[in-house]
Amino acid sequence: MKYNIFNSIVSWSIKKRIAQINSFVHKPIETQSNVLTNLITKAKDTKWGEKYNYDKIKNYNDFKNNVPIHSYEDIAPYVNKIKQGHENILWPGQISFFAKSSGTTNDKSKFIPITNESLNECHFKAGKDMLSIYMNLFPESTIFHGKSLMIGGSKSLGKERNYTDGDLSSILISNLPIWTTFMRTPSINTALMSDWEEKMKKMAYEAIKQNVTSISGVPSWTMILLRKVLEISGKKNIHQIWPKLELYMHGGISMKPYQKEFDEIIGKTINYLEIYNASEGFFGIQNNLKEHSFLLMLDYGIFYEFIPIHNQEEKEDQIVSLKDVKKHVNYAIVISSNGGLWRYKIG
């Protein structure tokens, strides 16, 4: 009975969201134009917005002419001010979370701002959309009859005086809405453990007891956990433990080197759905499981620009918005986002 009620609510929500996705698919330029307008309006009174005259920007050409392309080294002084507790620097209000990413050319960690808007309107919205797209493809799925096993980051959160930093996955897990605890495993405390070996062991013990119907995580981390699950359970394959498992959502690194091992260790055919996310934002979701391509998510508060790459060289003087993107051309991505990144080269 409870599953019927829950599935009815989920079905209504998914249909509503799929209609919105179809809308931006058919009106991509208009959608992105609205995103840029909203971003500029929101940030015009920040230190950054005042420096680049956001109050005078009326369209994309104004934005392009007013704001130069930036690397992490360019925004690092602003990030440091935010970490010191200053408000209204890159984005309105105070930013309390930073995704600690890989080093720059100076071998220092990057601290990518994670705002409330980027959490809710980008990353968490993407989590819902992954399931919306999947359920739209497989309406008879029973994925909500069980729990989702989420494999988080390998680093614990670091709490400083004015901010918290860590893996993006750890930040997301620590901020998940309360209602998600009924749909996921392991517990929050286990997922945020700092001792990686002990965490894998405890996650395995907790997950074995659940009816897991979906898994999400980076393939390398996920494979470590699945091996631990088999070791503890003594079973031959994952299918014997979670017979209702039907979906694995993965990203971060290529699945190709792991695909054969996943097929063998799971022991039955399941669906694989790839995503393209990063500390800087959630960008794409595979919306056709028969094709290895992504649907660029255009209404997550991220405005996209593209630098064409010719002979391995980026041509910044030829940068274009989505409106002028051409097929069969390689581009580097530049984003402006509700995370306080402006014309930022994600690398």
PDB file of C-alpha atoms in Angstrom, residues 12-127:
ATOM      1  CA  TRP A  12       3.178  12.884 -10.732  1.00  0.00           C
ATOM      2  CA  SER A  13       6.445  14.664  -9.869  1.00  0.00           C
ATOM      3  CA  ILE A  14       8.334  12.895 -12.666  1.00  0.00           C
ATOM      4  CA  LYS A  15       5.738  13.736 -15.314  1.00  0.00           C
ATOM      5  CA  LYS A  16       5.849  17.376 -14.261  1.00  0.00           C
ATOM      6  CA  ARG A  17       9.654  17.485 -14.407  1.00  0.00           C
ATOM      7  CA  ILE A  18       9.870  15.637 -17.740  1.00  0.00           C
ATOM      8  CA  ALA A  19       7.569  18.306 -19.208  1.00  0.00           C
ATOM      9  CA  GLN A  20      10.005  20.973 -17.973  1.00  0.00           C
ATOM     10  CA  ILE A  21      12.987  19.099 -19.429  1.00  0.00           C
ATOM     11  CA  ASN A  22      11.210  18.777 -22.772  1.00  0.00           C
ATOM     12  CA  SER A  23      10.543  22.508 -22.630  1.00  0.00           C
ATOM     13  CA  PHE A  24      14.221  23.467 -22.387  1.00  0.00           C
ATOM     14  CA  VAL A  25      15.109  20.845 -24.994  1.00  0.00           C
ATOM     15  CA  HIS A  26      12.780  22.631 -27.438  1.00  0.00           C
ATOM     16  CA  LYS A  27      13.695  26.154 -26.252  1.00  0.00           C
ATOM     17  CA  PRO A  28      17.391  25.904 -25.350  1.00  0.00           C
ATOM     18  CA  ILE A  29      18.432  29.446 -26.343  1.00  0.00           C
ATOM     19  CA  GLU A  30      15.529  31.086 -24.546  1.00  0.00           C
ATOM     20  CA  THR A  31      16.188  28.957 -21.463  1.00  0.00           C
ATOM     21  CA  GLN A  32      19.859  29.909 -21.342  1.00  0.00           C
ATOM     22  CA  SER A  33      19.055  33.588 -21.919  1.00  0.00           C
ATOM     23  CA  ASN A  34      16.724  33.517 -18.913  1.00  0.00           C
ATOM     24  CA  VAL A  35      19.403  31.789 -16.825  1.00  0.00           C
ATOM     25  CA  LEU A  36      21.947  34.525 -17.645  1.00  0.00           C
ATOM     26  CA  THR A  37      19.454  37.305 -16.866  1.00  0.00           C
ATOM     27  CA  ASN A  38      18.609  35.725 -13.509  1.00  0.00           C
ATOM     28  CA  LEU A  39      22.276  35.268 -12.606  1.00  0.00           C
ATOM     29  CA  ILE A  40      23.168  38.878 -13.442  1.00  0.00           C
ATOM     30  CA  THR A  41      20.159  40.234 -11.558  1.00  0.00           C
ATOM     31  CA  LYS A  42      20.928  38.126  -8.500  1.00  0.00           C
ATOM     32  CA  ALA A  43      24.615  39.115  -8.322  1.00  0.00           C
ATOM     33  CA  LYS A  44      24.548  42.785  -9.383  1.00  0.00           C
ATOM     34  CA  ASP A  45      25.054  44.070  -5.818  1.00  0.00           C
ATOM     35  CA  THR A  46      27.935  41.746  -4.938  1.00  0.00           C
ATOM     36  CA  LYS A  47      31.551  42.939  -4.933  1.00  0.00           C
ATOM     37  CA  TRP A  48      32.065  41.038  -8.171  1.00  0.00           C
ATOM     38  CA  GLY A  49      28.904  42.451  -9.753  1.00  0.00           C
ATOM     39  CA  GLU A  50      29.889  45.995  -8.835  1.00  0.00           C
ATOM     40  CA  LYS A  51      33.394  45.534 -10.247  1.00  0.00           C
ATOM     41  CA  TYR A  52      32.087  44.375 -13.620  1.00  0.00           C
ATOM     42  CA  ASN A  53      29.097  46.730 -13.801  1.00  0.00           C
ATOM     43  CA  TYR A  54      26.409  44.056 -13.713  1.00  0.00           C
ATOM     44  CA  ASP A  55      23.757  46.757 -13.342  1.00  0.00           C
ATOM     45  CA  LYS A  56      24.569  47.897 -16.899  1.00  0.00           C
ATOM     46  CA  ILE A  57      24.518  44.421 -18.484  1.00  0.00           C
ATOM     47  CA  LYS A  58      21.399  43.953 -20.632  1.00  0.00           C
ATOM     48  CA  ASN A  59      22.318  40.975 -22.833  1.00  0.00           C
ATOM     49  CA  TYR A  60      24.937  38.361 -23.606  1.00  0.00           C
ATOM     50  CA  ASN A  61      27.104  40.720 -25.671  1.00  0.00           C
ATOM     51  CA  ASP A  62      27.282  43.162 -22.741  1.00  0.00           C
ATOM     52  CA  PHE A  63      28.208  40.291 -20.437  1.00  0.00           C
ATOM     53  CA  LYS A  64      30.869  39.048 -22.841  1.00  0.00           C
ATOM     54  CA  ASN A  65      32.369  42.528 -23.207  1.00  0.00           C
ATOM     55  CA  ASN A  66      32.286  43.393 -19.495  1.00  0.00           C
ATOM     56  CA  VAL A  67      33.565  40.190 -17.934  1.00  0.00           C
ATOM     57  CA  PRO A  68      36.838  38.490 -18.978  1.00  0.00           C
ATOM     58  CA  ILE A  69      37.435  34.746 -18.914  1.00  0.00           C
ATOM     59  CA  HIS A  70      38.713  33.570 -15.531  1.00  0.00           C
ATOM     60  CA  SER A  71      40.756  30.658 -14.202  1.00  0.00           C
ATOM     61  CA  TYR A  72      40.795  29.501 -10.597  1.00  0.00           C
ATOM     62  CA  GLU A  73      43.934  31.562  -9.932  1.00  0.00           C
ATOM     63  CA  ASP A  74      41.957  34.656 -10.970  1.00  0.00           C
ATOM     64  CA  ILE A  75      39.123  34.071  -8.493  1.00  0.00           C
ATOM     65  CA  ALA A  76      41.281  32.699  -5.651  1.00  0.00           C
ATOM     66  CA  PRO A  77      41.581  36.116  -3.893  1.00  0.00           C
ATOM     67  CA  TYR A  78      37.767  36.381  -3.843  1.00  0.00           C
ATOM     68  CA  VAL A  79      37.469  32.831  -2.528  1.00  0.00           C
ATOM     69  CA  ASN A  80      39.941  33.629   0.248  1.00  0.00           C
ATOM     70  CA  LYS A  81      37.844  36.615   1.314  1.00  0.00           C
ATOM     71  CA  ILE A  82      34.750  34.409   1.499  1.00  0.00           C
ATOM     72  CA  LYS A  83      36.667  31.843   3.578  1.00  0.00           C
ATOM     73  CA  GLN A  84      37.552  34.670   5.978  1.00  0.00           C
ATOM     74  CA  GLY A  85      33.846  35.286   6.540  1.00  0.00           C
ATOM     75  CA  HIS A  86      33.119  38.135   4.121  1.00  0.00           C
ATOM     76  CA  GLU A  87      29.667  38.222   2.516  1.00  0.00           C
ATOM     77  CA  ASN A  88      28.356  39.324  -0.897  1.00  0.00           C
ATOM     78  CA  ILE A  89      31.643  38.689  -2.694  1.00  0.00           C
ATOM     79  CA  LEU A  90      30.945  36.366  -5.651  1.00  0.00           C
ATOM     80  CA  TRP A  91      27.325  35.615  -4.735  1.00  0.00           C
ATOM     81  CA  PRO A  92      24.774  37.230  -2.403  1.00  0.00           C
ATOM     82  CA  GLY A  93      25.046  36.366   1.283  1.00  0.00           C
ATOM     83  CA  GLN A  94      27.587  34.143   2.981  1.00  0.00           C
ATOM     84  CA  ILE A  95      28.966  30.955   1.453  1.00  0.00           C
ATOM     85  CA  SER A  96      29.588  28.246   4.051  1.00  0.00           C
ATOM     86  CA  PHE A  97      30.680  25.249   1.947  1.00  0.00           C
ATOM     87  CA  PHE A  98      33.561  24.680  -0.447  1.00  0.00           C
ATOM     88  CA  ALA A  99      34.192  21.594  -2.552  1.00  0.00           C
ATOM     89  CA  LYS A 100      37.892  20.848  -2.209  1.00  0.00           C
ATOM     90  CA  SER A 101      39.042  19.843  -5.655  1.00  0.00           C
ATOM     91  CA  SER A 102      42.313  18.775  -7.267  1.00  0.00           C
ATOM     92  CA  GLY A 103      45.291  21.111  -7.407  1.00  0.00           C
ATOM     93  CA  THR A 104      45.954  23.893  -9.894  1.00  0.00           C
ATOM     94  CA  THR A 105      49.184  24.607 -11.714  1.00  0.00           C
ATOM     95  CA  ASN A 106      50.489  25.874  -8.373  1.00  0.00           C
ATOM     96  CA  ASP A 107      49.803  22.457  -6.796  1.00  0.00           C
ATOM     97  CA  LYS A 108      47.343  23.986  -4.346  1.00  0.00           C
ATOM     98  CA  SER A 109      43.852  22.673  -3.756  1.00  0.00           C
ATOM     99  CA  LYS A 110      40.955  24.475  -5.380  1.00  0.00           C
ATOM    100  CA  PHE A 111      38.113  25.542  -3.110  1.00  0.00           C
ATOM    101  CA  ILE A 112      34.978  25.698  -5.258  1.00  0.00           C
ATOM    102  CA  PRO A 113      32.127  27.693  -3.642  1.00  0.00           C
ATOM    103  CA  ILE A 114      28.929  25.728  -2.982  1.00  0.00           C
ATOM    104  CA  THR A 115      26.011  28.098  -2.403  1.00  0.00           C
ATOM    105  CA  ASN A 116      22.524  27.225  -1.204  1.00  0.00           C
ATOM    106  CA  GLU A 117      21.294  27.861  -4.754  1.00  0.00           C
ATOM    107  CA  SER A 118      23.864  25.555  -6.356  1.00  0.00           C
ATOM    108  CA  LEU A 119      23.034  22.862  -3.807  1.00  0.00           C
ATOM    109  CA  ASN A 120      19.276  22.974  -4.323  1.00  0.00           C
ATOM    110  CA  GLU A 121      18.818  24.241  -7.878  1.00  0.00           C
ATOM    111  CA  CYS A 122      21.708  22.336  -9.432  1.00  0.00           C
ATOM    112  CA  HIS A 123      23.067  19.318  -7.552  1.00  0.00           C
ATOM    113  CA  PHE A 124      19.934  18.167  -5.701  1.00  0.00           C
ATOM    114  CA  LYS A 125      17.744  18.986  -8.695  1.00  0.00           C
ATOM    115  CA  ALA A 126      20.020  16.789 -10.799  1.00  0.00           C
ATOM    116  CA  GLY A 127      19.628  13.927  -8.334  1.00  0.00           C
TER     117      GLY A 127
END
